[in-house]
CSV table of C-alpha atoms in Angstrom, one decimal:
chain,number,residue,atom,x,y,z
A,1,VAL,CA,0.8,-24.2,36.2
A,2,ARG,CA,2.3,-24.3,32.7
A,3,VAL,CA,4.2,-21.4,31.1
A,4,SER,CA,5.2,-21.5,27.4
A,5,VAL,CA,6.8,-18.8,25.1
A,6,ARG,CA,5.8,-19.0,21.3
A,7,GLY,CA,7.7,-16.9,18.8
A,8,THR,CA,6.9,-16.3,15.2
A,9,LEU,CA,8.0,-14.1,12.6
A,10,ARG,CA,4.9,-12.0,13.4
A,11,LYS,CA,4.7,-12.0,17.1
A,12,THR,CA,6.0,-13.4,20.5
A,13,VAL,CA,3.1,-14.7,22.8
A,14,ILE,CA,3.5,-16.1,26.5
A,15,ASN,CA,0.9,-18.7,27.3
A,16,ILE,CA,0.1,-19.3,30.8
A,17,ARG,CA,-2.0,-22.6,31.6
A,18,SER,CA,-3.7,-24.0,34.5
A,19,ARG,CA,-6.4,-26.6,35.3
A,20,GLY,CA,-9.7,-25.3,37.0
A,21,GLU,CA,-13.0,-24.0,36.5
A,22,GLU,CA,-13.6,-21.4,34.2
A,23,ILE,CA,-13.3,-17.8,35.6
A,24,ASP,CA,-14.4,-14.3,34.9
A,25,PHE,CA,-11.2,-12.9,33.6
A,26,SER,CA,-12.8,-9.8,32.3
A,27,GLY,CA,-14.6,-9.3,35.7
A,28,ILE,CA,-11.2,-9.5,37.4
A,29,ILE,CA,-9.6,-6.7,35.0
A,30,SER,CA,-12.6,-4.2,35.6
A,31,SER,CA,-13.3,-5.1,39.4
A,32,PRO,CA,-12.5,-2.4,41.9
A,33,ILE,CA,-9.7,-2.5,44.1
A,34,ASP,CA,-10.4,-3.6,47.6
A,35,MET,CA,-8.8,-1.1,50.1
A,36,SER,CA,-9.9,-2.6,53.1
A,37,GLY,CA,-7.5,-5.6,53.4
A,38,ASP,CA,-3.9,-5.9,54.3
A,39,VAL,CA,-1.5,-3.3,53.1
A,40,ASP,CA,0.8,-5.7,51.4
A,41,GLU,CA,-1.9,-7.8,49.9
A,42,MET,CA,-3.7,-4.3,48.8
A,43,ALA,CA,-0.5,-3.4,47.1
A,44,GLU,CA,-0.2,-6.7,45.2
A,45,ASP,CA,-3.9,-6.3,44.2
A,46,THR,CA,-3.3,-2.7,42.9
A,47,ILE,CA,-0.2,-3.2,41.1
A,48,ARG,CA,-1.8,-6.4,39.4
A,49,ASN,CA,-4.9,-4.8,38.4
A,50,LEU,CA,-3.1,-1.7,37.0
A,51,ILE,CA,-0.9,-4.0,34.9
A,52,LEU,CA,-3.8,-5.7,33.7
A,53,ARG,CA,-5.9,-2.8,32.9
A,54,GLU,CA,-3.0,-0.9,31.2
A,55,ASN,CA,-2.4,-4.0,28.9
A,56,SER,CA,-5.7,-5.4,28.5
A,57,GLN,CA,-5.6,-5.1,24.6
A,58,ASP,CA,-2.5,-7.4,24.8
A,59,ILE,CA,-4.1,-10.2,27.1
A,60,SER,CA,-6.6,-12.6,26.0
A,61,TYR,CA,-8.2,-15.6,28.0
A,62,ARG,CA,-10.1,-18.6,27.1
A,63,HIS,CA,-11.3,-21.8,28.6
A,64,PHE,CA,-10.7,-25.1,26.8
A,65,ARG,CA,-11.0,-28.8,28.2
A,66,ASP,CA,-10.8,-27.8,31.9
A,67,ARG,CA,-8.0,-25.6,31.3
A,68,ASN,CA,-7.7,-21.9,31.9
A,69,ILE,CA,-5.3,-20.2,29.2
A,70,VAL,CA,-4.0,-16.6,29.4
A,71,SER,CA,-2.1,-15.5,26.4
A,72,ILE,CA,0.0,-12.4,26.7
A,73,LEU,CA,1.2,-10.6,23.5
A,74,VAL,CA,4.8,-9.6,24.4
A,75,THR,CA,6.2,-8.2,21.3
A,76,LYS,CA,4.9,-7.6,17.8
A,77,SER,CA,6.8,-7.3,14.8
A,78,GLU,CA,7.0,-4.0,12.7
A,79,ASN,CA,6.8,-5.9,9.7
A,80,LYS,CA,3.9,-7.9,10.5
A,81,SER,CA,1.9,-6.4,7.7
A,82,ILE,CA,4.7,-7.1,5.1
A,83,ILE,CA,5.0,-10.8,6.4
A,84,ASP,CA,1.3,-11.3,6.1
A,85,ILE,CA,1.5,-10.2,2.7
A,86,ALA,CA,4.3,-12.6,2.0
A,87,TYR,CA,2.5,-15.5,3.6
A,88,ALA,CA,-0.5,-14.7,1.3
A,89,MET,CA,1.6,-14.7,-1.7
A,90,VAL,CA,3.2,-18.1,-1.1
A,91,LEU,CA,-0.3,-19.5,0.1
A,92,ALA,CA,-1.8,-18.2,-3.0
A,93,ILE,CA,0.7,-19.7,-5.5
A,94,VAL,CA,0.2,-23.3,-3.7
A,95,THR,CA,-3.4,-23.0,-3.8
A,96,GLY,CA,-3.7,-21.7,-7.2
A,97,VAL,CA,-1.2,-24.6,-8.5
A,98,MET,CA,-3.5,-27.2,-6.6
A,99,LEU,CA,-6.6,-25.8,-7.9
A,100,ARG,CA,-4.9,-26.0,-11.5
A,101,CYS,CA,-3.6,-29.6,-11.4
A,102,LEU,CA,-6.2,-31.3,-9.2
A,103,CYS,CA,-9.6,-29.6,-10.3
A,104,PRO,CA,-11.4,-29.6,-13.3
A,105,ALA,CA,-10.6,-26.6,-15.7
A,106,GLY,CA,-14.3,-25.5,-15.1
A,107,VAL,CA,-14.4,-25.7,-11.5
A,108,ALA,CA,-11.0,-23.9,-11.2
A,109,GLY,CA,-12.3,-21.2,-13.6
A,110,TRP,CA,-15.4,-20.8,-11.9
A,111,ILE,CA,-13.6,-20.4,-8.5
A,112,SER,CA,-11.2,-17.6,-10.1
A,113,ASP,CA,-14.1,-15.8,-11.9
A,114,ASN,CA,-16.7,-15.9,-9.1
A,115,LEU,CA,-14.8,-16.3,-5.7
A,116,TYR,CA,-11.4,-14.7,-6.1
A,117,ALA,CA,-12.2,-11.9,-8.6
A,118,SER,CA,-15.1,-11.0,-6.5
A,119,VAL,CA,-13.0,-10.6,-3.3
A,120,TYR,CA,-10.3,-8.6,-5.2
A,121,THR,CA,-12.8,-6.3,-6.8
A,122,MET,CA,-14.5,-5.7,-3.4
A,123,PHE,CA,-11.3,-4.5,-2.0
A,124,LEU,CA,-10.2,-2.4,-4.8
A,125,ASN,CA,-13.7,-0.7,-4.6
A,126,GLY,CA,-13.2,-0.2,-1.1
A,127,ILE,CA,-9.9,1.5,-1.6
A,128,LYS,CA,-11.2,3.6,-4.4
A,129,MET,CA,-14.2,4.6,-2.1
A,130,VAL,CA,-11.9,6.1,0.5
A,131,MET,CA,-9.1,7.3,-2.0
A,132,ALA,CA,-10.7,10.7,-3.0
A,133,PRO,CA,-11.5,12.0,0.5
A,134,LEU,CA,-8.2,10.5,1.7
A,135,VAL,CA,-6.1,12.5,-0.6
A,136,PHE,CA,-8.2,15.4,-0.3
A,137,PHE,CA,-8.2,15.9,3.4
A,138,SER,CA,-4.7,14.7,3.8
A,139,LEU,CA,-3.3,17.2,1.1
A,140,ALA,CA,-5.5,20.1,2.4
A,141,THR,CA,-4.3,19.5,5.9
A,142,THR,CA,-0.8,19.7,4.7
A,143,MET,CA,-1.5,22.9,2.5
A,144,CYS,CA,-2.7,24.6,5.8
A,145,GLU,CA,0.8,24.6,7.2
A,146,PHE,CA,2.1,26.3,4.0
A,147,THR,CA,2.2,30.1,5.4
A,148,ASN,CA,4.5,31.0,2.6
A,149,LEU,CA,3.3,30.1,-1.1
A,150,LYS,CA,7.0,30.3,-2.0
A,151,ASP,CA,7.6,27.3,-0.2
A,152,LEU,CA,4.7,25.3,-1.7
A,153,GLY,CA,5.9,26.3,-5.3
A,154,ARG,CA,9.5,25.3,-4.5
A,155,THR,CA,8.3,22.0,-3.0
A,156,GLY,CA,6.0,21.4,-6.0
A,157,ILE,CA,8.7,22.0,-8.5
A,158,LYS,CA,11.1,19.7,-7.0
A,159,VAL,CA,8.9,16.9,-6.7
A,160,PHE,CA,7.6,17.5,-10.4
A,161,GLY,CA,11.1,18.0,-11.6
A,162,TRP,CA,12.4,14.7,-9.9
A,163,TYR,CA,9.4,12.8,-11.4
A,164,SER,CA,10.5,14.0,-14.8
A,165,ILE,CA,14.0,13.0,-14.2
A,166,THR,CA,13.3,9.4,-13.1
A,167,THR,CA,10.7,8.9,-15.9
A,168,VAL,CA,13.4,9.9,-18.6
A,169,LEU,CA,16.1,7.6,-17.0
A,170,ALA,CA,13.6,4.7,-16.9
A,171,ILE,CA,12.9,5.3,-20.6
A,172,LEU,CA,16.7,5.6,-21.5
A,173,ALA,CA,17.5,2.5,-19.3
A,174,THR,CA,14.7,0.4,-20.9
A,175,PHE,CA,15.7,1.5,-24.5
A,176,GLY,CA,19.6,0.5,-23.7
A,177,ILE,CA,18.8,-3.0,-22.1
A,178,PHE,CA,16.3,-3.8,-25.1
A,179,ASN,CA,19.0,-3.2,-27.7
A,180,LEU,CA,21.7,-5.3,-25.4
A,181,LEU,CA,19.2,-8.1,-25.0
A,182,VAL,CA,17.1,-8.5,-28.1
A,183,SER,CA,19.2,-9.3,-31.2
A,184,LYS,CA,16.1,-10.5,-33.5
A,185,PRO,CA,12.7,-9.3,-34.1
A,186,ILE,CA,10.1,-10.5,-31.6
A,187,SER,CA,6.9,-11.7,-32.8
A,188,MET,CA,3.8,-10.1,-31.8
A,189,ASP,CA,0.3,-11.2,-32.2
A,190,ASN,CA,-1.5,-9.7,-35.3
A,191,SER,CA,-4.6,-9.0,-33.2
A,192,PHE,CA,-2.5,-7.0,-30.8
A,193,LEU,CA,-1.1,-5.0,-33.6
A,194,SER,CA,-4.6,-4.2,-34.9
A,195,SER,CA,-5.9,-3.3,-31.5
A,196,ALA,CA,-2.8,-1.0,-30.9
A,197,GLY,CA,-3.5,0.5,-34.3
A,198,ALA,CA,-7.2,1.1,-33.2
A,199,ALA,CA,-6.3,2.6,-30.0
A,200,GLU,CA,-3.8,5.1,-31.7
A,201,SER,CA,-6.3,6.2,-34.1
A,202,GLN,CA,-8.7,6.9,-31.2
A,203,ALA,CA,-6.1,8.7,-29.2
A,204,ASN,CA,-6.5,12.7,-29.1
A,205,ILE,CA,-4.0,13.8,-26.6
A,206,SER,CA,-3.8,17.6,-26.2
A,207,ILE,CA,-1.5,19.4,-23.5
A,208,ARG,CA,-3.8,22.4,-23.5
A,209,ASP,CA,-6.9,20.4,-22.7
A,210,THR,CA,-5.0,18.4,-20.1
A,211,ILE,CA,-4.0,21.7,-18.4
A,212,VAL,CA,-7.3,23.1,-18.8
A,213,ASN,CA,-8.9,20.3,-17.2
A,214,LEU,CA,-6.7,20.5,-14.1
A,215,VAL,CA,-9.4,22.8,-12.9
A,216,PRO,CA,-12.8,20.9,-12.2
A,217,ASP,CA,-16.0,22.9,-13.4
A,218,ASN,CA,-17.9,21.9,-10.0
A,219,PHE,CA,-16.9,20.9,-6.5
A,220,LEU,CA,-18.2,17.4,-6.5
A,221,ALA,CA,-17.2,16.2,-10.1
A,222,PRO,CA,-13.6,15.4,-9.2
A,223,PHE,CA,-14.8,13.0,-6.2
A,224,LEU,CA,-17.4,11.3,-8.4
A,225,ASN,CA,-15.0,10.7,-11.4
A,226,SER,CA,-12.0,9.8,-9.1
A,227,ASP,CA,-10.0,12.4,-10.9
A,228,MET,CA,-6.8,12.4,-8.8
A,229,LEU,CA,-5.3,15.6,-10.6
A,230,GLN,CA,-8.4,17.5,-10.1
A,231,ILE,CA,-8.7,16.4,-6.4
A,232,ILE,CA,-5.0,17.5,-6.0
A,233,VAL,CA,-5.7,21.1,-7.3
A,234,LEU,CA,-9.0,21.1,-5.2
A,235,ALA,CA,-7.0,20.2,-2.1
A,236,VAL,CA,-4.4,22.9,-2.7
A,237,ILE,CA,-7.0,25.5,-3.4
A,238,VAL,CA,-8.8,24.7,-0.2
A,239,GLY,CA,-5.6,24.3,1.8
A,240,ILE,CA,-4.5,27.9,0.9
A,241,ALA,CA,-8.1,29.5,1.5
A,242,ILE,CA,-8.0,27.9,4.9
A,243,GLY,CA,-4.6,29.3,5.7
A,244,THR,CA,-5.7,33.0,4.7
A,245,MET,CA,-9.0,32.9,7.1
A,246,GLY,CA,-7.3,34.6,9.8
A,247,GLU,CA,-9.3,34.0,13.2
A,248,HIS,CA,-11.5,31.3,11.7
A,249,ALA,CA,-8.4,29.4,10.1
A,250,GLY,CA,-7.8,27.5,13.3
A,251,ARG,CA,-11.3,26.1,13.6
A,252,MET,CA,-11.4,25.3,10.0
A,253,LYS,CA,-8.2,23.4,10.2
A,254,SER,CA,-9.3,21.4,13.0
A,255,VAL,CA,-12.4,20.3,11.2
A,256,VAL,CA,-10.2,19.2,8.2
A,257,GLU,CA,-7.6,17.4,10.3
A,258,MET,CA,-10.7,15.6,12.2
A,259,LEU,CA,-12.1,14.3,9.0
A,260,ASP,CA,-8.5,13.5,7.6
A,261,SER,CA,-8.2,11.5,10.8
A,262,PHE,CA,-11.7,9.9,10.4
A,263,VAL,CA,-11.0,8.8,6.7
A,264,GLY,CA,-7.7,7.5,7.9
A,265,LYS,CA,-9.3,5.2,10.3
A,266,ILE,CA,-11.6,3.8,7.5
A,267,THR,CA,-8.6,3.3,5.3
A,268,ALA,CA,-6.9,1.5,7.9
A,269,LEU,CA,-9.5,-0.9,8.3
A,270,ILE,CA,-9.8,-1.6,4.5
A,271,ILE,CA,-6.0,-2.0,4.5
A,272,LYS,CA,-6.1,-4.8,7.1
A,273,LEU,CA,-7.9,-6.7,4.4
A,274,LEU,CA,-5.0,-6.5,2.0
A,275,PRO,CA,-3.4,-10.0,2.7
A,276,VAL,CA,-6.7,-11.5,1.6
A,277,ALA,CA,-6.9,-9.2,-1.7
A,278,VAL,CA,-3.5,-10.3,-2.6
A,279,PHE,CA,-4.3,-14.1,-2.0
A,280,ALA,CA,-7.2,-13.8,-4.3
A,281,SER,CA,-5.5,-11.9,-6.9
A,282,PHE,CA,-2.4,-14.1,-7.0
A,283,SER,CA,-4.4,-17.6,-6.9
A,284,SER,CA,-6.7,-16.2,-9.6
A,285,PHE,CA,-3.8,-15.1,-11.8
A,286,VAL,CA,-2.0,-18.7,-11.2
A,287,ILE,CA,-5.2,-20.5,-12.2
A,288,THR,CA,-5.8,-18.3,-15.4
A,289,MET,CA,-2.3,-18.0,-16.5
A,290,ASP,CA,-1.9,-19.3,-20.0
A,291,LEU,CA,1.3,-21.3,-20.0
A,292,THR,CA,1.6,-21.5,-23.8
A,293,SER,CA,2.3,-17.8,-23.8
A,294,VAL,CA,5.1,-17.9,-21.2
A,295,LYS,CA,7.8,-18.6,-23.8
A,296,THR,CA,6.6,-15.7,-26.2
A,297,VAL,CA,6.6,-13.2,-23.4
A,298,SER,CA,9.8,-14.6,-21.5
A,299,LEU,CA,12.1,-12.2,-23.5
A,300,TRP,CA,9.9,-9.2,-23.0
A,301,VAL,CA,9.7,-10.0,-19.1
A,302,ALA,CA,13.3,-10.2,-18.8
A,303,VAL,CA,13.8,-6.9,-20.5
A,304,ILE,CA,11.3,-5.4,-18.2
A,305,LEU,CA,12.8,-7.0,-15.0
A,306,SER,CA,16.3,-6.0,-16.1
A,307,SER,CA,15.2,-2.4,-16.3
A,308,ILE,CA,13.4,-2.5,-13.0
A,309,VAL,CA,16.7,-3.7,-11.6
A,310,VAL,CA,18.4,-1.0,-13.0
A,311,MET,CA,15.9,1.7,-11.8
A,312,PHE,CA,16.3,0.3,-8.3
A,313,CYS,CA,20.0,0.9,-8.6
A,314,ILE,CA,19.3,4.5,-9.8
A,315,TYR,CA,17.0,5.0,-6.8
A,316,SER,CA,19.7,3.9,-4.5
A,317,MET,CA,22.1,6.2,-5.9
A,318,LEU,CA,19.6,9.0,-5.6
A,319,LEU,CA,18.9,8.0,-1.9
A,320,MET,CA,22.5,8.1,-1.0
A,321,ILE,CA,23.6,11.1,-3.0
A,322,VAL,CA,20.5,13.5,-2.7
A,323,GLY,CA,18.6,12.0,0.1
A,324,ARG,CA,21.6,11.2,2.4
A,325,MET,CA,19.8,7.9,3.2
A,326,GLY,CA,21.0,4.4,2.9
A,327,PRO,CA,19.2,2.2,0.6
A,328,GLY,CA,19.1,-0.6,3.2
A,329,ARG,CA,17.2,1.3,5.5
A,330,PHE,CA,14.9,3.0,2.9
A,331,PHE,CA,13.7,-0.4,1.4
A,332,LYS,CA,13.5,-2.0,4.7
A,333,ASN,CA,10.8,0.3,5.7
A,334,TYR,CA,9.4,0.6,2.3
A,335,ILE,CA,8.8,-3.0,1.3
A,336,GLY,CA,5.5,-3.1,2.3
A,337,ALA,CA,4.5,-0.6,-0.3
A,338,ILE,CA,6.4,-2.3,-2.9
A,339,LEU,CA,4.7,-5.7,-2.3
A,340,SER,CA,1.4,-3.9,-2.1
A,341,ALA,CA,2.0,-2.3,-5.6
A,342,ILE,CA,3.0,-5.7,-7.0
A,343,SER,CA,0.1,-7.6,-5.7
A,344,THR,CA,-2.5,-5.0,-6.6
A,345,CYS,CA,-1.0,-3.5,-9.7
A,346,SER,CA,-2.6,-0.4,-8.8
A,347,SER,CA,-0.7,2.9,-7.8
A,348,THR,CA,-3.9,4.5,-6.2
A,349,ALA,CA,-4.5,1.3,-4.2
A,350,THR,CA,-0.9,1.6,-2.8
A,351,ILE,CA,-1.3,5.4,-1.8
A,352,PRO,CA,-2.3,4.6,1.9
A,353,VAL,CA,0.5,2.0,2.5
A,354,SER,CA,3.1,4.4,0.8
A,355,MET,CA,2.1,7.2,3.2
A,356,LYS,CA,2.4,4.7,6.3
A,357,CYS,CA,5.9,3.7,5.1
A,358,CYS,CA,6.9,7.6,4.6
A,359,GLU,CA,5.4,8.1,8.2
A,360,ASN,CA,7.9,5.2,9.4
A,361,LEU,CA,10.7,6.8,7.6
A,362,HIS,CA,10.1,10.1,9.4
A,363,ILE,CA,9.6,11.9,6.0
A,364,SER,CA,8.1,15.6,6.4
A,365,PRO,CA,4.3,15.3,5.8
A,366,ARG,CA,4.6,18.4,3.8
A,367,VAL,CA,6.7,16.4,1.2
A,368,TYR,CA,4.8,12.9,1.1
A,369,LYS,CA,1.3,14.1,1.3
A,370,LEU,CA,1.8,16.1,-1.9
A,371,SER,CA,4.4,13.7,-3.8
A,372,ILE,CA,2.6,10.6,-3.2
A,373,PRO,CA,-0.9,11.3,-4.7
A,374,LEU,CA,0.8,13.2,-7.4
A,375,GLY,CA,3.3,10.4,-8.0
A,376,ALA,CA,0.4,7.8,-8.3
A,377,THR,CA,-0.9,10.0,-11.0
A,378,ILE,CA,1.8,11.3,-13.1
A,379,ASN,CA,5.1,9.4,-12.0
A,380,MET,CA,4.9,6.0,-13.2
A,381,ASP,CA,8.4,4.7,-14.1
A,382,GLY,CA,7.0,1.1,-14.5
A,383,ALA,CA,4.5,2.2,-17.1
A,384,ALA,CA,7.4,4.0,-19.0
A,385,ILE,CA,9.3,0.9,-18.9
A,386,THR,CA,6.5,-1.2,-20.2
A,387,ILE,CA,5.5,1.3,-22.9
A,388,THR,CA,9.0,1.6,-24.2
A,389,VAL,CA,9.3,-2.5,-24.3
A,390,MET,CA,6.2,-2.7,-26.2
A,391,THR,CA,6.9,0.2,-28.6
A,392,MET,CA,10.3,-1.3,-29.4
A,393,ALA,CA,8.9,-4.7,-29.8
A,394,MET,CA,6.4,-3.4,-32.2
A,395,CYS,CA,9.3,-1.5,-34.3
A,396,HIS,CA,11.1,-4.7,-34.5
A,397,THR,CA,8.2,-6.6,-35.7
A,398,LEU,CA,7.4,-4.1,-38.5
A,399,ASN,CA,11.0,-3.7,-39.3
A,400,VAL,CA,11.1,-0.1,-38.3
A,401,SER,CA,14.8,1.0,-37.5
A,402,VAL,CA,15.1,2.9,-34.3
A,403,ASN,CA,18.4,4.5,-33.4
C-alpha cells in the first residue's frame, strides 16, 4: 500500500494505492453492516462504514493498470473559484498569444469569432436567463422581512445616497487626474467624433420619463425586457404585499423562498462555468486586439487605471470609517466579484458572485439583496470614470476649455 499527499492552491488530496483486482467500492459504502460477527470487528466495520458514508462525496475510487486508487479530499480552498478564474486568465493570455503568433490571421480570427465568441455569448445568455427571476425572488424574499416600511425607506435612502456620493467622487477624481497627467490635446479619430455627435443628437433623456417608467405597465414586461429597475420596483411591491397578507403571509413567503432557492441552484450551476467564459473572453480579446491603437489609447488607459486606484483608496477609507471593516478582509473576500466584473465586463453578470461574496462577509441580506441589483443598474463608478475621460479628451481635441 502506498499513501501520498498532494496539495495545490485549490485543494489537498490523499491518494491511497494498492495492487490488486478491481473492487466494488460503491458496494462497500452502501452495503449493510453485518451485526452477527465478533463485537470488535463489528465495531470497526461500523465505524468504517459510517465514515465512508458520511464523506462519500469527498472520496473517489478508480482502477488503473492493476492498481486500486482511492482519493480522499481533505481540504478545499475557500478561494477555489478565484484561483480557477486566475488560472483561466493566464491560460487565455498564453493561448491567445500563441494563436496570434503561430496561426494564420484567418484561422485565429475564425477561432475567436466562431468558438470563443460563441462560448462567451452562451454564458452571458445563461446569466441573463436567470438574472431577472434571481433578482426578483431574492429581493421579494428580503422585502417580506421588512415589517416596518420606515426601515425599508431608511435602507433605500442610505443605499441611494452612498451611490450618489461615490459617483460624484469618481467624476471628481478622474477630472483631477486627467488634468494632472494630460498636458497636451489627445488626438481622437474623426469617425469617433462623428459617431459621438450622432449619438448625442439621438439622445433624449428625460428625468420625468425615467421616473414614470419605473412602474411597469404589465407584470411580465420587466422580465421579458430584462428591465432591472422595473424588476426591483415589482419585487418591492410584491414583497410588501406578502408581508400584509396576515395568516396567508407565511405560506406565500415559503413559496417565494422556495423559488428563490430553486433559481439560486440554477445560477450556481451556470456560475461554475465562469472560468470557461473568462478563458474564451480573454483569449478572444488577445487575438483581436489592435496593437497599432495601443499607443494611442495608452494615455487614456493610464488615466482610467489611476482613477480606479484612487477610487479603491476612497472605498478603503469608507470601509474603515463607515463600515468599521479592514480593507484587507473585504477585498480578500470580494476578489471573486472583482475578477468576475473585469473578465465579463458586465455588472449584471457579476450580481450572483457579488451576492455570494456578501454572504461570506456576513453582510445582512436586507442590505445586499437590495443594494447589489440596484447598484448594478444605477451605481456605475467605472462608467462615470470612462465617460469623464472621454468627455475631457473630446474637449481637448476640440480645444474647448474646461475649468
